[in-house]
CSV table of C-alpha atoms and ligand atoms in Angstrom, one decimal:
chain,number,residue,atom,x,y,z
A,797,UNK,CA,291.8,-3.9,65.2
A,798,UNK,CA,289.3,-1.8,67.1
A,799,UNK,CA,286.7,0.1,65.0
A,800,UNK,CA,286.7,3.9,64.8
A,801,UNK,CA,284.8,5.8,67.4
A,802,UNK,CA,281.4,7.0,66.1
A,803,UNK,CA,280.9,10.7,65.7
A,804,UNK,CA,277.4,12.0,65.3
A,805,UNK,CA,276.4,15.6,64.3
A,806,UNK,CA,272.6,15.3,63.9
A,807,UNK,CA,270.1,14.8,66.7
A,808,UNK,CA,268.2,12.1,64.8
A,809,UNK,CA,271.4,9.9,64.6
A,810,UNK,CA,272.1,10.5,68.2
A,811,UNK,CA,268.6,9.4,69.2
A,812,UNK,CA,268.9,6.3,67.1
A,813,UNK,CA,272.2,5.2,68.7
A,814,UNK,CA,271.1,5.9,72.3
A,815,UNK,CA,267.7,4.3,71.5
A,816,UNK,CA,269.4,1.1,70.5
A,817,UNK,CA,271.4,1.0,73.7
A,818,UNK,CA,268.3,1.6,75.7
A,819,UNK,CA,266.5,-1.2,73.9
A,820,UNK,CA,269.4,-3.5,74.9
A,821,UNK,CA,268.9,-2.3,78.6
A,822,UNK,CA,272.2,-0.4,78.8
A,823,UNK,CA,272.9,2.6,81.0
A,824,UNK,CA,274.3,5.7,79.4
A,825,UNK,CA,276.8,8.3,80.8
A,826,UNK,CA,277.5,11.7,79.4
A,827,UNK,CA,280.8,13.7,79.6
A,828,UNK,CA,280.0,17.2,78.4
A,829,UNK,CA,283.1,19.0,76.9
A,830,UNK,CA,284.1,21.8,74.6
A,831,UNK,CA,286.9,19.7,73.1
A,832,UNK,CA,290.7,20.4,73.2
A,833,UNK,CA,290.7,17.4,75.5
A,834,UNK,CA,293.4,16.8,78.1
A,835,UNK,CA,294.0,14.2,80.7
A,836,UNK,CA,291.4,15.8,83.0
A,837,UNK,CA,288.7,15.1,80.4
A,838,UNK,CA,289.9,11.6,79.9
A,839,UNK,CA,289.7,10.9,83.6
A,840,UNK,CA,286.0,12.0,83.4
A,841,UNK,CA,285.6,9.4,80.7
A,842,UNK,CA,287.1,6.8,83.0
A,843,UNK,CA,284.6,7.6,85.7
A,844,UNK,CA,281.7,7.6,83.1
A,845,UNK,CA,282.7,4.1,81.9
A,846,UNK,CA,282.6,2.8,85.5
A,847,UNK,CA,279.1,4.3,85.9
A,848,UNK,CA,277.4,3.1,82.7
A,849,UNK,CA,277.8,0.5,79.9
A,850,UNK,CA,277.9,3.3,77.3
A,851,UNK,CA,279.7,6.6,77.4
A,852,UNK,CA,278.8,9.6,75.2
A,853,UNK,CA,281.2,12.5,75.1
A,854,UNK,CA,279.8,15.8,73.8
A,855,UNK,CA,282.1,18.2,72.0
A,856,UNK,CA,280.5,21.6,71.5
A,857,UNK,CA,282.2,25.0,71.9
A,858,UNK,CA,279.0,26.7,73.2
A,859,UNK,CA,278.8,30.3,71.9
A,860,UNK,CA,276.1,31.3,74.4
A,861,UNK,CA,278.4,30.9,77.4
A,862,UNK,CA,281.0,33.4,76.0
A,863,UNK,CA,280.5,37.2,76.1
A,864,UNK,CA,281.4,39.1,72.9
A,865,UNK,CA,284.7,40.2,74.5
A,866,UNK,CA,285.7,36.7,75.4
A,867,UNK,CA,287.8,34.0,73.7
A,868,UNK,CA,285.2,32.1,71.6
A,869,UNK,CA,287.1,32.5,68.3
A,870,UNK,CA,290.5,31.6,69.7
A,871,UNK,CA,289.2,28.8,72.0
A,872,UNK,CA,291.5,25.8,71.2
A,873,UNK,CA,290.0,23.2,68.8
A,874,UNK,CA,291.5,19.9,67.8
A,875,UNK,CA,288.7,17.5,66.6
A,876,UNK,CA,291.1,14.9,65.1
A,877,UNK,CA,293.2,14.8,68.2
A,878,UNK,CA,290.1,14.6,70.5
A,879,UNK,CA,288.7,11.6,68.5
A,880,UNK,CA,292.0,9.7,68.8
A,881,UNK,CA,292.1,10.3,72.6
A,882,UNK,CA,288.5,9.3,73.1
A,883,UNK,CA,288.9,6.2,71.1
A,884,UNK,CA,291.9,5.2,73.3
A,885,UNK,CA,289.9,6.1,76.4
A,886,UNK,CA,287.1,3.8,75.4
A,887,UNK,CA,284.2,6.3,74.8
A,888,UNK,CA,281.5,4.9,72.6
A,889,UNK,CA,280.2,7.9,70.8
A,890,UNK,CA,281.0,11.6,70.3
A,891,UNK,CA,278.1,14.0,70.0
A,892,UNK,CA,279.4,17.0,68.1
A,893,UNK,CA,276.5,19.1,66.8
A,894,UNK,CA,277.0,22.1,64.7
A,895,UNK,CA,275.9,25.5,66.2
A,896,UNK,CA,272.9,25.4,63.8
A,897,UNK,CA,271.9,22.0,65.1
A,898,UNK,CA,272.1,23.2,68.7
A,899,UNK,CA,270.6,26.6,68.2
A,900,UNK,CA,268.5,26.5,65.0
A,901,UNK,CA,266.9,29.6,63.5
A,902,UNK,CA,264.3,30.9,65.9
A,903,UNK,CA,265.8,29.4,69.0
A,904,UNK,CA,264.9,31.7,72.0
A,905,UNK,CA,264.4,29.7,75.2
A,906,UNK,CA,267.0,30.1,77.9
A,907,UNK,CA,267.5,28.6,81.4
A,908,UNK,CA,267.9,31.2,84.1
A,909,UNK,CA,270.3,29.6,86.6
A,910,UNK,CA,269.7,29.7,90.3
A,911,UNK,CA,271.4,31.2,93.3
A,912,UNK,CA,274.6,29.3,92.8
A,913,UNK,CA,275.3,31.4,89.7
A,914,UNK,CA,274.8,34.7,91.4
A,915,UNK,CA,278.3,36.0,92.1
A,916,UNK,CA,282.0,34.9,91.8
A,917,UNK,CA,282.1,33.9,88.1
A,918,UNK,CA,278.6,35.3,87.8
A,919,UNK,CA,279.8,38.7,88.7
A,920,UNK,CA,282.7,38.8,86.3
A,921,UNK,CA,281.0,36.8,83.5
A,922,UNK,CA,277.3,37.7,83.8
A,923,UNK,CA,276.2,35.8,80.6
A,924,UNK,CA,278.2,32.7,81.4
A,925,UNK,CA,276.1,30.4,83.5
A,926,UNK,CA,272.9,31.2,81.6
A,927,UNK,CA,274.7,29.8,78.6
A,928,UNK,CA,276.1,26.8,80.5
A,929,UNK,CA,272.8,25.9,82.1
A,930,UNK,CA,270.9,26.2,78.8
A,931,UNK,CA,273.4,24.0,76.8
A,932,UNK,CA,273.6,21.4,79.6
A,933,UNK,CA,269.8,21.2,79.8
A,934,UNK,CA,269.8,20.7,76.0
A,935,UNK,CA,272.6,18.1,76.2
A,936,UNK,CA,270.8,16.2,78.9
A,937,UNK,CA,267.5,16.1,76.9
A,938,UNK,CA,269.4,15.2,73.7
A,939,UNK,CA,271.5,12.4,75.1
A,940,UNK,CA,269.1,11.4,78.0
A,941,UNK,CA,272.0,10.1,80.1
A,942,UNK,CA,271.5,8.3,83.5
A,943,UNK,CA,274.5,10.1,84.8
A,944,UNK,CA,276.6,13.1,83.6
A,945,UNK,CA,280.2,13.5,84.8
A,946,UNK,CA,281.7,17.0,85.5
A,947,UNK,CA,285.1,18.0,86.9
A,948,UNK,CA,285.5,20.0,90.1
A,949,UNK,CA,287.9,22.3,88.3
A,950,UNK,CA,284.8,24.4,87.3
A,951,UNK,CA,283.4,24.1,90.8
A,952,UNK,CA,280.8,26.8,90.5
A,953,UNK,CA,279.6,25.3,87.2
A,954,UNK,CA,279.2,22.0,89.0
A,955,UNK,CA,277.1,23.7,91.7
A,956,UNK,CA,274.9,25.5,89.1
A,957,UNK,CA,274.3,22.3,87.2
A,958,UNK,CA,273.5,20.3,90.3
A,959,UNK,CA,271.1,23.0,91.4
A,960,UNK,CA,269.4,23.0,88.0
A,961,UNK,CA,269.0,19.2,88.0
A,962,UNK,CA,267.6,19.3,91.5
A,963,UNK,CA,265.2,22.2,90.9
A,964,UNK,CA,263.9,21.0,87.5
A,965,UNK,CA,263.7,17.3,88.6
A,966,UNK,CA,265.8,16.3,85.6
A,967,UNK,CA,266.0,12.5,85.5
A,968,UNK,CA,269.8,12.0,85.8
A,969,UNK,CA,272.5,12.1,88.5
A,970,UNK,CA,275.5,14.4,88.4
A,971,UNK,CA,278.9,12.8,89.3
A,972,UNK,CA,282.0,14.9,90.1
A,973,UNK,CA,285.7,14.1,89.8
A,974,UNK,CA,288.4,16.0,91.7
A,975,UNK,CA,290.5,18.5,89.7
A,976,UNK,CA,293.2,16.7,87.8
A,977,UNK,CA,296.6,18.6,88.1
A,978,UNK,CA,300.0,18.7,86.5
A,979,UNK,CA,302.8,17.4,88.7
A,980,UNK,CA,303.5,21.0,89.8
A,981,UNK,CA,299.9,21.5,90.9
A,982,UNK,CA,298.5,23.5,88.0
A,983,UNK,CA,294.9,22.5,87.4
A,984,UNK,CA,294.6,20.9,83.9
A,985,UNK,CA,292.6,23.2,81.6
A,986,UNK,CA,292.3,23.6,77.8
A,987,UNK,CA,293.1,27.3,78.4
A,988,UNK,CA,296.6,26.4,79.7
A,989,UNK,CA,297.5,26.2,76.0
A,990,UNK,CA,297.4,30.0,76.0
A,991,UNK,CA,300.2,30.4,78.6
A,992,UNK,CA,303.7,31.4,77.4
A,993,UNK,CA,306.5,29.3,78.9
A,994,UNK,CA,307.2,32.1,81.5
A,995,UNK,CA,303.6,32.3,82.5
A,996,UNK,CA,303.4,28.5,82.7
A,997,UNK,CA,306.2,28.5,85.2
A,998,UNK,CA,304.4,31.1,87.4
A,999,UNK,CA,301.0,29.5,87.1
A,1000,UNK,CA,301.4,26.8,89.9
A,1001,UNK,CA,301.6,29.6,92.5
A,1002,UNK,CA,297.9,29.8,92.3
A,1003,UNK,CA,297.3,26.3,93.6
A,1004,UNK,CA,299.9,26.8,96.4
A,1005,UNK,CA,298.2,30.1,97.4
A,1006,UNK,CA,294.7,28.4,97.6
A,1007,UNK,CA,296.2,25.5,99.7
A,1008,UNK,CA,297.7,28.1,102.0
A,1009,UNK,CA,294.3,29.7,102.6
A,1010,UNK,CA,292.6,26.3,103.1
A,1011,UNK,CA,295.2,25.4,105.7
A,1012,UNK,CA,294.5,28.6,107.7
A,1013,UNK,CA,290.7,27.9,107.4
A,1014,UNK,CA,291.1,24.3,108.6
A,1015,UNK,CA,292.9,25.4,111.8
A,1016,UNK,CA,290.4,28.2,112.4
A,1017,UNK,CA,293.0,30.9,111.7
A,1018,UNK,CA,292.5,34.4,110.3
A,1019,UNK,CA,291.1,33.6,106.8
A,1020,UNK,CA,290.7,37.2,105.6
A,1021,UNK,CA,294.4,37.9,106.4
A,1022,UNK,CA,295.4,34.7,104.5
A,1023,UNK,CA,293.4,35.9,101.5
A,1024,UNK,CA,295.1,39.3,101.6
A,1025,UNK,CA,298.5,37.6,101.7
A,1026,UNK,CA,297.6,35.4,98.8
A,1027,UNK,CA,296.5,38.4,96.7
A,1028,UNK,CA,299.7,40.2,97.5
A,1029,UNK,CA,301.9,37.1,96.8
A,1030,UNK,CA,300.3,36.3,93.5
A,1031,UNK,CA,300.6,39.9,92.2
A,1032,UNK,CA,304.3,39.8,93.3
A,1033,UNK,CA,304.8,36.5,91.5
A,1034,UNK,CA,303.7,38.0,88.2
A,1035,UNK,CA,300.0,37.5,88.0
A,1036,UNK,CA,298.4,40.5,86.2
A,1037,UNK,CA,295.1,40.9,88.1
A,1038,UNK,CA,292.9,39.0,90.6
A,1039,UNK,CA,289.2,38.9,89.9
A,1040,UNK,CA,288.5,37.2,93.2
A,1041,UNK,CA,289.8,34.9,95.9
A,1042,UNK,CA,287.1,33.8,98.2
A,1043,UNK,CA,286.1,31.1,100.7
A,1044,UNK,CA,282.5,29.9,100.4
A,1045,UNK,CA,280.2,27.1,101.7
A,1046,UNK,CA,281.1,24.1,99.5
A,1047,UNK,CA,277.5,23.2,98.7
A,1048,UNK,CA,275.6,26.5,98.5
A,1049,UNK,CA,278.5,28.9,97.7
A,1050,UNK,CA,277.1,31.2,100.3
A,1051,UNK,CA,279.5,32.9,102.7
A,1052,UNK,CA,281.5,30.4,104.7
A,1053,UNK,CA,280.8,30.0,108.4
A,1054,UNK,CA,283.9,28.6,110.0
A,1055,UNK,CA,282.1,27.2,113.0
A,1056,UNK,CA,279.2,25.8,111.2
A,1057,UNK,CA,280.8,22.3,110.8
A,1058,UNK,CA,280.0,22.6,107.0
A,1059,UNK,CA,282.6,22.1,104.3
A,1060,UNK,CA,284.2,25.2,102.8
A,1061,UNK,CA,285.7,25.8,99.4
A,1062,UNK,CA,288.4,28.3,98.4
A,1063,UNK,CA,287.7,29.6,94.9
A,1064,UNK,CA,289.7,32.0,92.7
A,1065,UNK,CA,289.9,33.6,89.3
A,1066,UNK,CA,293.1,35.3,88.3
A,1067,UNK,CA,294.7,36.7,85.2
A,1068,UNK,CA,298.2,35.7,84.0
A,1069,UNK,CA,299.0,37.9,81.0
A,1070,UNK,CA,295.9,37.6,78.7
A,1071,UNK,CA,294.8,34.2,80.2
A,1072,UNK,CA,292.2,33.9,82.9
A,1073,UNK,CA,292.8,30.9,85.2
A,1074,UNK,CA,290.2,29.6,87.7
A,1075,UNK,CA,291.0,27.1,90.4
A,1076,UNK,CA,289.6,25.9,93.8
A,1077,UNK,CA,290.4,23.6,96.7
A,1078,UNK,CA,288.4,22.1,99.5
A,1079,UNK,CA,288.5,22.9,103.2
A,1080,UNK,CA,287.4,19.9,105.3
A,1081,UNK,CA,284.7,20.5,107.9
B,1158,PAF,O1,283.0,22.8,81.2
B,1158,PAF,C1,282.8,22.9,80.0
B,1158,PAF,O2,283.6,22.5,79.2
B,1158,PAF,C2,281.5,23.6,79.5
B,1158,PAF,O3,281.2,24.7,80.3
B,1158,PAF,C3,280.3,22.6,79.3
B,1158,PAF,C4,279.9,22.0,80.6
B,1158,PAF,C5,280.7,21.5,78.3
B,1158,PAF,C6,279.1,23.4,78.7
B,1158,PAF,O4,279.4,23.9,77.5
């Protein structure tokens, strides 16, 4: 019978475990998460295991990336379920610090993220990427991974983290995995648990709308008109509000230049009832 997955809550124990792997010459991969794990997270673990002999999964619902009006207190939590899934997925260790361990009394240093954080999510959630960048920087220095694996579902987050790693010369590489989707196209997300059955049946229209815009962009068609149509169709389908639907340069997130030969990305944040969904799709160069 396989032994139970190791869960560590104190930095000294984490350092000891990772130190012993390092002494044995093993590479270490990190999958940062906030728990409530779904198949998308487990796919990240699969990638991590291919990239390193040891896989650490962090589970920490990071308070500094939520604004006071956001869903920190109702964010889904299921530690027992997460541990069972991670054990089956072959992760080696779960790093699950308490908020006091992560942000002890007197903690006051913060990362100011770069240009990739400026608008889109940055406009609607101004605190968010400062909190994400700070906690990721801390996770990287705590776990000291060779590689950290992120999903493209949070595409702007991926760009912000990549920019931070590059700008601060952090000694790890960032690997990305395409968004994992349900059969009907809805991007897997812990927040899907908030959707009512009716909302869940409407939700896949978001992915379809983004694919429609990407198709128009690929053929050099009128992208702004396609975005207007998508806005209209989503509201007609029952979405409550659209924060943004935009097409951007896939690497810099600056405005997309159709004739530049560079890759584009269609990104959106929309409200379905009380739930905010984000999604994105690529536009080939
Ligand atoms: O994507 C997430 O789950 C979080 O933003 C992350 C990267 C774990 C930081 O808290």
